[in-house]
XYZ file of C-alpha atoms in Angstrom:
605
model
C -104.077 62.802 133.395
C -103.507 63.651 129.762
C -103.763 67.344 129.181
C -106.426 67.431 126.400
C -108.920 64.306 125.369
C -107.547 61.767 122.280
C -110.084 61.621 119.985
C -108.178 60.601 116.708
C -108.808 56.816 116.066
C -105.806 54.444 116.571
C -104.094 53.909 113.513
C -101.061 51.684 114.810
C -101.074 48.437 115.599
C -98.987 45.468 116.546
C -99.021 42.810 113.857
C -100.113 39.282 114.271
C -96.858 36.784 114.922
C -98.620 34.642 112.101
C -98.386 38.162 109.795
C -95.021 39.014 111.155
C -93.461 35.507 110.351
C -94.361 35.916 106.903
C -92.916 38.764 106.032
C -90.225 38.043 107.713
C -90.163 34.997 105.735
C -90.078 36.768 102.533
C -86.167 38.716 103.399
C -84.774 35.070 104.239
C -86.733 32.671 102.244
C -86.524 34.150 98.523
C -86.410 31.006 96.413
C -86.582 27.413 96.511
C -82.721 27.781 96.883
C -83.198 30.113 99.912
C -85.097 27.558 101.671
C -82.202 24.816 100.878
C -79.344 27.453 101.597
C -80.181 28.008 105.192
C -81.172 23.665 105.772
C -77.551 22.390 104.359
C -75.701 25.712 106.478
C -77.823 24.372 109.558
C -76.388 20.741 109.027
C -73.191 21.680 108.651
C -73.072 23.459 112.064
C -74.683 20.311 113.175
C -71.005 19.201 112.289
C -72.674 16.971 109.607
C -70.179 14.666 107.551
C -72.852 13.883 104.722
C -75.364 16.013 103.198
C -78.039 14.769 100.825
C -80.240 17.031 99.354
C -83.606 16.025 97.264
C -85.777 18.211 94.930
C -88.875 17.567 92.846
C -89.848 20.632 90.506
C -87.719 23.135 91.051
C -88.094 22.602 94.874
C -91.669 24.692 94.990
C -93.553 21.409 95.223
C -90.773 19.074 97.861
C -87.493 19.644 98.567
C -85.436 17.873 101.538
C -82.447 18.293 103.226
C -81.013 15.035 105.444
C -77.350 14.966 107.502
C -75.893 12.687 109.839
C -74.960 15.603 112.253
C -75.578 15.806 115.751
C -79.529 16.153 115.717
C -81.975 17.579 118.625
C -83.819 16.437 121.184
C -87.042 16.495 121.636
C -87.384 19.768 123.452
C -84.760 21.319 121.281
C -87.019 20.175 118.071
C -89.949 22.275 118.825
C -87.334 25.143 120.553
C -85.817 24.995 116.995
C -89.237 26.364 114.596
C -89.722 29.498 117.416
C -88.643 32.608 116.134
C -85.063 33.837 117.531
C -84.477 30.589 118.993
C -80.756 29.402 118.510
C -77.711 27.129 119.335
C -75.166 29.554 117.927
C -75.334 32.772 120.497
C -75.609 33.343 123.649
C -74.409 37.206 124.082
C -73.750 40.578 122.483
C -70.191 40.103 122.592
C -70.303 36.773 120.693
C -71.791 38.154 117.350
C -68.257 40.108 116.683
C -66.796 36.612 116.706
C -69.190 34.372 115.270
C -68.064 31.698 113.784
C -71.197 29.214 112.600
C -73.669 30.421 109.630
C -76.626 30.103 111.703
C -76.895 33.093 114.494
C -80.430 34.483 114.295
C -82.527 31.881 114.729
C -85.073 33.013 111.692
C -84.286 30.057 108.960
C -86.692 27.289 110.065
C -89.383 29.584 111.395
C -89.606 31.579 108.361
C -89.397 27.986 105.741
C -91.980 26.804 108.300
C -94.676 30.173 108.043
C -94.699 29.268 104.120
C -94.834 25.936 103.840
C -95.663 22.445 105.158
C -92.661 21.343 106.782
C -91.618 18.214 108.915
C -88.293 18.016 110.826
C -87.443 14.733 111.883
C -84.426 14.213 114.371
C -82.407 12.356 116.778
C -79.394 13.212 119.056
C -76.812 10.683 119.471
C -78.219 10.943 123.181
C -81.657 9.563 122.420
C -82.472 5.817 121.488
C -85.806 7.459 119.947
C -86.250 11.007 117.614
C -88.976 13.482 117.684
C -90.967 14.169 113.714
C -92.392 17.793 114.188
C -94.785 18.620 111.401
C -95.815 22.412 111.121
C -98.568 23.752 108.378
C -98.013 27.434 107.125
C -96.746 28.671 110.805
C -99.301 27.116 112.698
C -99.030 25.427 115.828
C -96.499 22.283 116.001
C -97.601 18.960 116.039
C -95.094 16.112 117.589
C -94.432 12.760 117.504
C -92.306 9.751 117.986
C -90.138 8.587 115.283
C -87.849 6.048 114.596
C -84.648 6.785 112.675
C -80.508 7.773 113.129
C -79.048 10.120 114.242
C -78.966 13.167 112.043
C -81.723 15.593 111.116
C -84.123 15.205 107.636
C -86.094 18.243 106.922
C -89.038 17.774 104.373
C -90.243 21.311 102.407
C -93.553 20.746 100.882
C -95.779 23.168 98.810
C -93.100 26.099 99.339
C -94.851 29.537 99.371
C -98.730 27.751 99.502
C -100.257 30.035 101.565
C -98.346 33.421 99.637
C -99.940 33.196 96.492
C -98.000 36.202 95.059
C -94.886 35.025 95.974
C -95.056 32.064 93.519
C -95.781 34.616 91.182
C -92.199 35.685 91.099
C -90.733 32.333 90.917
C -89.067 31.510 87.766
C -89.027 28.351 85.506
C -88.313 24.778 86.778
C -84.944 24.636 85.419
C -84.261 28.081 86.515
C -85.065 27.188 90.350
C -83.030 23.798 90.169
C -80.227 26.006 88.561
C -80.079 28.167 91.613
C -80.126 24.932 94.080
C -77.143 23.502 92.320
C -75.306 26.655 93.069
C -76.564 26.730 96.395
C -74.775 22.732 96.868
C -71.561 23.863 94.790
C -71.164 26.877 96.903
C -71.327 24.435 99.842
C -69.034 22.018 98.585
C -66.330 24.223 98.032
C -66.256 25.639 101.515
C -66.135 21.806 103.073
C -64.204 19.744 101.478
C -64.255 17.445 104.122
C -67.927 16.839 103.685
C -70.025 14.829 100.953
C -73.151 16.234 99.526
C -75.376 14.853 97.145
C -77.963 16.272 95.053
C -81.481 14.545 93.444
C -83.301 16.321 91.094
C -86.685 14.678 90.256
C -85.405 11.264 91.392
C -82.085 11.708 88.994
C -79.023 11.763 90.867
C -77.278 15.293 89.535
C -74.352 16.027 91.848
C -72.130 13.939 94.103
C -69.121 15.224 95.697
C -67.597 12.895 98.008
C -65.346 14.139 100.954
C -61.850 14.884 100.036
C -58.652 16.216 101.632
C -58.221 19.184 100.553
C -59.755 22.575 98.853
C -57.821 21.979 95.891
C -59.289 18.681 95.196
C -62.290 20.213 95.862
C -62.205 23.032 93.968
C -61.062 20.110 90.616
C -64.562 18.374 91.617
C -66.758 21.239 91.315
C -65.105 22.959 88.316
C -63.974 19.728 86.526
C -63.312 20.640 82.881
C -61.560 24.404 83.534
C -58.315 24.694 83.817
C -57.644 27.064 86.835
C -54.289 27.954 88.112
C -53.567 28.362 92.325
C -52.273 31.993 93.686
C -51.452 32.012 97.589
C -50.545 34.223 99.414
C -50.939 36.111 102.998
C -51.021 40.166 104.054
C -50.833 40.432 107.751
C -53.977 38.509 108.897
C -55.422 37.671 105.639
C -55.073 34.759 103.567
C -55.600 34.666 100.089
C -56.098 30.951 98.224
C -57.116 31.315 94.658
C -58.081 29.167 91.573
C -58.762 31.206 88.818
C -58.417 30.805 84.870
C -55.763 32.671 82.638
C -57.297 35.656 81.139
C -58.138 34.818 78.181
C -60.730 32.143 79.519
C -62.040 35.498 81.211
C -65.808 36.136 80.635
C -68.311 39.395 80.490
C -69.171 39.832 84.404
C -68.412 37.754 87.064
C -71.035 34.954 86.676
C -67.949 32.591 86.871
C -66.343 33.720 89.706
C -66.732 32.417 93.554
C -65.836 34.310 96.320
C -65.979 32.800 100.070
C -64.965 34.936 103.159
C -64.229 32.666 106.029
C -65.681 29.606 104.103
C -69.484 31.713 103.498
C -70.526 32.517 100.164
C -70.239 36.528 99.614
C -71.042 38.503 96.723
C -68.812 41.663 96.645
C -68.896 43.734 93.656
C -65.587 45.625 94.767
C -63.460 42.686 95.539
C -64.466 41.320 92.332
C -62.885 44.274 90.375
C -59.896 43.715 92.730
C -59.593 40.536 91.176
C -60.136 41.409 87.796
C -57.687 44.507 88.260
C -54.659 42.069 90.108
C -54.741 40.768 85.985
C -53.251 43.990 85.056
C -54.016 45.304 80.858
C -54.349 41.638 79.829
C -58.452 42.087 80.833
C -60.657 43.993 79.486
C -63.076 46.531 81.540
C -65.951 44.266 82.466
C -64.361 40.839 81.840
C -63.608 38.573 84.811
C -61.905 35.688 85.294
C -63.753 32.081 86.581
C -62.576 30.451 89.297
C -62.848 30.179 92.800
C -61.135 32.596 95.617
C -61.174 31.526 99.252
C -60.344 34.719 101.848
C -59.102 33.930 105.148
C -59.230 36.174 108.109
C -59.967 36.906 112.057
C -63.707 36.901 112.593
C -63.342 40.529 114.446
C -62.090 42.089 111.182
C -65.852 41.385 109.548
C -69.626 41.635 110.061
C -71.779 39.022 108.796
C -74.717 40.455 110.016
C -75.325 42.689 107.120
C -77.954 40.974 105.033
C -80.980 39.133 105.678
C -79.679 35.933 103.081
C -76.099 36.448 104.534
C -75.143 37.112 101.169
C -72.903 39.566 101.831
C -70.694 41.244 104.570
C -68.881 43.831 105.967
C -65.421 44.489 106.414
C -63.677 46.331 109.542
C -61.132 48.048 106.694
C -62.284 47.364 103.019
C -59.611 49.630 101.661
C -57.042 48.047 103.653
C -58.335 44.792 102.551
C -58.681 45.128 99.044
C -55.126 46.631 98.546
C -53.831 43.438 99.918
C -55.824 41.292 97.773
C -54.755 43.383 94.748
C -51.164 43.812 96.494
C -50.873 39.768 96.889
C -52.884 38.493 93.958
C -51.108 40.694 91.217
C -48.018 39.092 91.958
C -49.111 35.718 92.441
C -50.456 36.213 88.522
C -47.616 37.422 87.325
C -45.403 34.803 88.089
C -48.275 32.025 87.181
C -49.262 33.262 83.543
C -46.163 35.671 82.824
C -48.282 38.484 82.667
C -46.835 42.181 82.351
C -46.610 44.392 85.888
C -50.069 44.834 86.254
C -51.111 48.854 86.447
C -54.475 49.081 88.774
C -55.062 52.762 87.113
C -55.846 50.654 83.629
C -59.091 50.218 84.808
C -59.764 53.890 86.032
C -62.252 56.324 84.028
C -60.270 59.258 82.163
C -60.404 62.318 83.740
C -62.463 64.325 82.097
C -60.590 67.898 82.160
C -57.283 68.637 82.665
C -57.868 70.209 85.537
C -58.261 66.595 87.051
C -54.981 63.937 87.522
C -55.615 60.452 87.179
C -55.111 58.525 90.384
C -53.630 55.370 90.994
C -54.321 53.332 94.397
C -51.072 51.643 95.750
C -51.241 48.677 97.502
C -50.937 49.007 101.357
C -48.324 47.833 103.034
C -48.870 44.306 105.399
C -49.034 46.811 108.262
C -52.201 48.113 106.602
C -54.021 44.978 107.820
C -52.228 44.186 110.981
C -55.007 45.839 113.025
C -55.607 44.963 116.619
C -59.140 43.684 116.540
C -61.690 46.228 114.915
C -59.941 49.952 115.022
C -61.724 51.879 117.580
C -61.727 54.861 115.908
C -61.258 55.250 111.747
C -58.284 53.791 109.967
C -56.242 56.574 108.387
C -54.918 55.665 104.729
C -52.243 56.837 102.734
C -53.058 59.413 100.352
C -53.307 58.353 96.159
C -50.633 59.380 94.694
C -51.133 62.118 91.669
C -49.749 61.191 88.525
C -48.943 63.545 85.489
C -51.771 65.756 84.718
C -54.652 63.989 82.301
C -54.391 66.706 79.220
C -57.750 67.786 78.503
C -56.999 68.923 75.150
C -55.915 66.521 72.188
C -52.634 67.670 70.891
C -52.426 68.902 67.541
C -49.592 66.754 66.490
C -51.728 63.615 67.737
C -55.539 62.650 67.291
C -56.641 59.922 69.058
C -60.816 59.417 68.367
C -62.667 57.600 71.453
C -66.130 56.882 72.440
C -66.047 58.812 75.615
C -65.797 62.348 73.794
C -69.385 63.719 73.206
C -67.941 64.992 69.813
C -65.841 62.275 68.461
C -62.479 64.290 66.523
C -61.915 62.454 62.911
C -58.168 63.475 61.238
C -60.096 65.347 58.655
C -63.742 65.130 57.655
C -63.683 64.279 54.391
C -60.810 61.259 54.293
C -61.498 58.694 52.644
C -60.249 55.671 54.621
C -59.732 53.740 51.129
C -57.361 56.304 50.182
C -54.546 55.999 52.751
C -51.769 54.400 50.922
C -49.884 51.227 53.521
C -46.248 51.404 53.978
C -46.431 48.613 56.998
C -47.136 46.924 59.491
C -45.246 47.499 63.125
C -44.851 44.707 65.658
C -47.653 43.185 64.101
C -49.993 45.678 65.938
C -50.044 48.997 64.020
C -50.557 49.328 60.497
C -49.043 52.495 59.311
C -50.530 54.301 56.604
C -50.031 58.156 54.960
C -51.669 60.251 52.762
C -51.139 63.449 51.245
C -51.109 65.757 54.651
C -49.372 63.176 56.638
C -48.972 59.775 58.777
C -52.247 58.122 59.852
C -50.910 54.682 62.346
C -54.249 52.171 62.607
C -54.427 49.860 65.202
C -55.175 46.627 63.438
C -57.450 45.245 65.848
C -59.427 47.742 66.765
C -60.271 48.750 63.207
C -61.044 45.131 62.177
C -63.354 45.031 65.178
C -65.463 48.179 64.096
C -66.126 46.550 60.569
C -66.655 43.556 62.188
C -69.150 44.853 64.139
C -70.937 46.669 61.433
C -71.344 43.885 59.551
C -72.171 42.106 62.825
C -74.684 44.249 63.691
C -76.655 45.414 60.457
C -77.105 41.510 59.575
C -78.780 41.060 62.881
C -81.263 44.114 62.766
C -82.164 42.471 59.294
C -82.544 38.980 61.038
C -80.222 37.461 58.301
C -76.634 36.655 60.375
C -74.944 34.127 57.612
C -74.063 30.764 59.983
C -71.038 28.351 58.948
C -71.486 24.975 60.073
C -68.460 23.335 62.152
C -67.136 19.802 60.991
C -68.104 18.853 64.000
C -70.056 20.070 66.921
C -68.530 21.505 70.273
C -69.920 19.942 73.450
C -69.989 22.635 75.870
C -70.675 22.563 79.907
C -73.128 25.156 81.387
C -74.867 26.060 84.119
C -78.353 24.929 84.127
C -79.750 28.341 84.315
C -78.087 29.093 80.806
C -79.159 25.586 79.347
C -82.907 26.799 80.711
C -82.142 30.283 78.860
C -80.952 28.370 75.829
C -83.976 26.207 75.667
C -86.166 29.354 75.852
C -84.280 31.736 73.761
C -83.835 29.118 70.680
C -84.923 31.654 68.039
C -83.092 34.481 69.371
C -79.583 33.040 69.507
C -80.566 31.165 66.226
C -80.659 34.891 64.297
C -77.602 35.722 66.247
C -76.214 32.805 63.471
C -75.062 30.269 66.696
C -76.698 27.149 66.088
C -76.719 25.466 69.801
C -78.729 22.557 70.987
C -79.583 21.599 74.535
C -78.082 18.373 75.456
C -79.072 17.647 79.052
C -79.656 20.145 82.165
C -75.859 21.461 82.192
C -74.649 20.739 78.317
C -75.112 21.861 74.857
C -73.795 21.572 71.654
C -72.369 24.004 68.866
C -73.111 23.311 65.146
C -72.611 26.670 63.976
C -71.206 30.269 64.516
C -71.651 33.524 62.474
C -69.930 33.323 59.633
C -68.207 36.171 60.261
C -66.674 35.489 63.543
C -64.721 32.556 62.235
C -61.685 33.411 63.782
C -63.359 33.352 67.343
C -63.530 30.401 69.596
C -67.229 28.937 69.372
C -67.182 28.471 73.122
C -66.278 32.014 73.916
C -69.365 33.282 71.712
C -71.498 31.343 73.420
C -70.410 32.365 76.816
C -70.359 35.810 75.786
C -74.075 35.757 74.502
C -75.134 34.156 77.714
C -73.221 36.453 80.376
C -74.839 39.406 78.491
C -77.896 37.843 78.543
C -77.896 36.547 82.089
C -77.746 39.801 83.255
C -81.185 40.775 82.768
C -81.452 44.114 84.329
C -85.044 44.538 82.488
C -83.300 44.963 79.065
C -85.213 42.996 76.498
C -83.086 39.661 74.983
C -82.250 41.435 71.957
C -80.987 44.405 73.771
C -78.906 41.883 75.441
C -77.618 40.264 71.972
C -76.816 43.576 70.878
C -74.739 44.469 73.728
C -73.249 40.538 73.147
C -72.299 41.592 69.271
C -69.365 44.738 70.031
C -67.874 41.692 72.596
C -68.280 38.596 69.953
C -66.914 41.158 67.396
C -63.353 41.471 68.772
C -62.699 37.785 69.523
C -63.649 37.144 65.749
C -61.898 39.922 64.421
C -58.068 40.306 63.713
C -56.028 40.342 66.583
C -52.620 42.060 67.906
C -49.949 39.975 66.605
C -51.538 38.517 63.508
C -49.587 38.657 59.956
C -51.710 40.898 57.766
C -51.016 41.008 53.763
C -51.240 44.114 52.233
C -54.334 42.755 50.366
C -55.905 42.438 53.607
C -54.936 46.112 55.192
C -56.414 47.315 51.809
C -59.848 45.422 51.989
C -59.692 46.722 55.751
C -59.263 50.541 54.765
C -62.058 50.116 52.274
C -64.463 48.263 54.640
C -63.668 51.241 57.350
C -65.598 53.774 54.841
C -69.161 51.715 55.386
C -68.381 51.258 58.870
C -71.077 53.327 61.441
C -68.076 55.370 62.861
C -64.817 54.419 61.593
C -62.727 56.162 64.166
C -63.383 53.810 67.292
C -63.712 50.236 68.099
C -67.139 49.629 69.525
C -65.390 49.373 73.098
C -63.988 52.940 72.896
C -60.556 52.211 71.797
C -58.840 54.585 69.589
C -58.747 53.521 65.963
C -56.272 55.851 64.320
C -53.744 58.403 65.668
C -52.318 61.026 62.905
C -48.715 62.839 62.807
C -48.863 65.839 60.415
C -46.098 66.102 58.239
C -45.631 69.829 59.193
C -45.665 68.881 62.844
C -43.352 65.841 61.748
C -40.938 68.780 60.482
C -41.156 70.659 63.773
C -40.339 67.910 65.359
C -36.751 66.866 63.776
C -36.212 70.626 63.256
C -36.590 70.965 59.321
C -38.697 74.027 60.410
């Protein structure tokens, strides 16, 4: 007997399964592209040798998945759209080790609770297969049906009874975008297996089996020129097809990553990568391609993330020193890149009471782990470098963004002024003036003005264009051919004249005058990463994030002959600039030598 009387009305309750399979629905079935993610990764545990995959508008209205793998029976059809109901595990201690994509048995439960969905099916073991037709989670209906052996899956009127779900879904060409991804990704992790994909009755993709990832990977990414690293660190193997840097874009839109053949995003490997490039990349650029790791299913957890978009490594530290440890040197010796220094990429320190630290790669032993470590791996302490000096020295000013009070060499120089005695290594350009030395780097200074100019014509809508002799076909994904179409104006006043083509191509008539130097291609691509990102910034908050990154590939570069004509037009241009004493990426524009602390030094004083 309770010791006092309850007289509070319930407030808890247990929610319908009709309530609970729809929001359940909404963590695994995001998209259109959700819905055919978790279909084609259910026929290829089928062991499916052909995948064909059908959409009609943007796969909201029909989509459809069919494979020739081993199908169900009957029973195992209606077992199949019950929540938690699976093939792929039986126990606890399976799910360390689990090796299919399929484990929870929420996919075709949670596609079925939002839509109108028909699985049709036959095992090799049946003369006969079973249709099972559900309606927005409600009980199954099942039937007879003649067909081979394989399972077809039919989507209809995706998110029909979840109103403001479709509220969220983008355009047509935006969802199709993200299903061609989703049949790319899967491609590239079978190799052995053909998949095709129709888009509104036009076929799109078709990538018949092959022998190998590397003829693969040429199928999916036909047109870029990647370059193969290999390479192993105790139980991990690394394959990689990635582009030389300079075909490196803003962010790492063109960049794959597949752990144990599933499609992973993984912001920190992807820095990895960028980092194993060495000072050849810029902060924020990333090179496309495709990287494949390989390694025991105890060292990972894939049950991290409702979409299985991501997971979760036994020893990331461990792991990503051995990418970086592996990759670096595979890069090296493909492009004939300098020793790559991880710490490149670091933030300065910001007082001196700080040291920059550099990570070392692990050795293999590192990763050589007996299953997953029981108790926490112990790593080897960074090592401290020399001190970061807080304080400029006053023999040497360098000017950056990342002060809060930018130093100039003296307030009132006139950039104009500065007399050139010449150019070094085709890099510097060194300069003096009446109180001493002032040494430019060329690129970065051409880069500010270039982004002035850049800049202020944009704000005033009135970017000069200069038509090319002829136009540049260029391949995209259909996601940036959708944000082309819609953005027209936009990019038009950015001075790129670019034309849509068909769902994944476009065509260049015209960059900014000003950026004639730059590749058209890489302007486009630089516009659209930015772009792409979203992040609720406005377009032309993008665009003007695009213009310091389009200014330095149309601006002059290290190792370019400049005239003195040219270094004189340069110093005078620097006097309009914004802020002459940084490029708009933070780089140091000037450093100055005194010619008393010149005298110091080789002891005239």
């Amino acid at each position: 007997m309770l010791p006092f009387a309850m007289t509070e009305e319930r407030r808890i309750f247990v929610l319908p399964p009709d309530l609970a399979s729809q929001i359940a629905a909404g963590e695994v079935v995001e998209r259109p592209a959700s819905a055919v993610k978790e279909l084609v990764e259910n026929a290829l545990d089928a062991g499916a040798t052909r995948i064909d995959t059908e959409i009609e508008g943007g796969g909201i209205p029909f989509l459809c998945v069919s494979d020739d793998g081993s199908g169900m029976s009957e029973g195992d059809a209606l077992l199949s759209i019950e929540r938690h109901a699976t093939s792929k595990l039986r126990t606890l201690a399976e799910l360390a080790r689990i090796g299919s994509y399929g484990f929870r048995g929420e996919a075709l439960p949670s596609i079925a609770s939002v839509s109108r969905l028909s699985l049709a099916t036959r095992s090799r073991a049946n003369d006969a297969g079973a249709l099972v037709m559900v309606e927005g989670g409600q009980p199954p209906a099942l039937r007879p049906n003649g067909m081979s052996v394989g399972t077809r899956v039919e989507v209809r009127d995706l998110f029909f009874n979840v109103p403001a779900r479709r509220k969220f879904m983008r355009s047509t060409g935006t969802e199709s975008g993200h299903i061609t991804d989703v049949i790319e990704a899967a491609a590239l992790t079978h190799p052995e297996v053909t998949f095709t994909l129709k888009r509104d009755g036009r076929s799109v993709r078709e990538f018949l089996r092959v022998q190998s990832r590397s003829e693969r990977v040429a199928q999916v990414s036909a047109g870029d020129e990647l370059t193969r690293c290999e390479g192993e660190r105790g139980p991990l193997r690394i394959d990689a097809f990635v582009s030389r840097p300079e075909h490196a874009r803003a962010g790492a839109g063109g960049l794959r990553l597949f752990v144990n053949s599933r499609p992973v995003r993984d912001r920190a490997i992807f820095v990895t990568i960028a980092q194993a490039y060495g000072s050849v990349l810029e902060r924020g650029r990333y090179p496309r391609g495709v990287v494949y790791l390989d390694l025991p299913a105890e060292f990972l957890d894939v049950n991290v993330h409702p979409q299985k978009a991501e997971v979760r490594f036994a020893d990331p530290r461990s792991l990503n020193d051995a990418l970086y440890g592996v990759l670096s040197r595979a890069l090296a010796s493909a492009f004939s890149l300098p020793a790559p220094n991880r710490s490149a990429w670091a933030r300065p320190a910001a007082t001196a009471s700080k040291v920059v630290q550099e990570t070392r790669p692990s050795p293999a032993s590192d990763l050589e782990l007996a299953h997953v470590p029981a108790a926490p791996q112990r790593y080897p302490e960074p090592v401290a470098t020399a001190p970061f000096a807080a304080e400029t020295s006053p023999a040497f000013v360098a000017v950056r963004d990342a002060t809060s009070a930018p130093i100039h060499p003296r307030a009132e120089l006139k950039w104009a002024s500065l007399r050139f005695v010449a150019q070094l290594r085709q890099i510097y350009l060194l300069c003096e003036a009446g109180d001493g030395i002032y040494l430019l780097d060329q690129h970065a200074a051409a880069e500010r003005v270039t982004f002035t100019r850049l800049r202020r014509a944009y704000q005033s809508r009135a970017v000069p264009s200069q038509s090319l002799l002829f136009p540049l076909m260029v391949d995209v994904l259909p996601v940036e051919a959708e944000l082309i179409e819609t953005r027209a104006k936009e990019i038009a006043e950015v001075g790129l004249d670019v034309r849509v083509r068909g769902s994944d191509s476009v065509s260049i008539h015209a960059i900014p005058r000003l950026l004639q130097r730059a590749s058209p291609e890489r302007l486009l691509r630089d516009l659209l990463a930015e772009a792409s990102r979203g992040g609720g910034r406005g377009f032309s908050d993008a665009v003007d994030l695009a213009l310091a990154t389009m200014a330095c590939h149309g601006s002059i570069r290290a190792g370019d002959a400049v005239a003195p004509d040219e270094v004189k037009a340069l110093l005078v241009a620097l006097d309009d600039a914004d802020f002459a004493g940084h490029c708009p990426h933070g780089r140091p524009v000037v450093t100055f030598l005194s010619f008393a602390e010149l005298d110091r030094k080789v002891g005239r004083r």
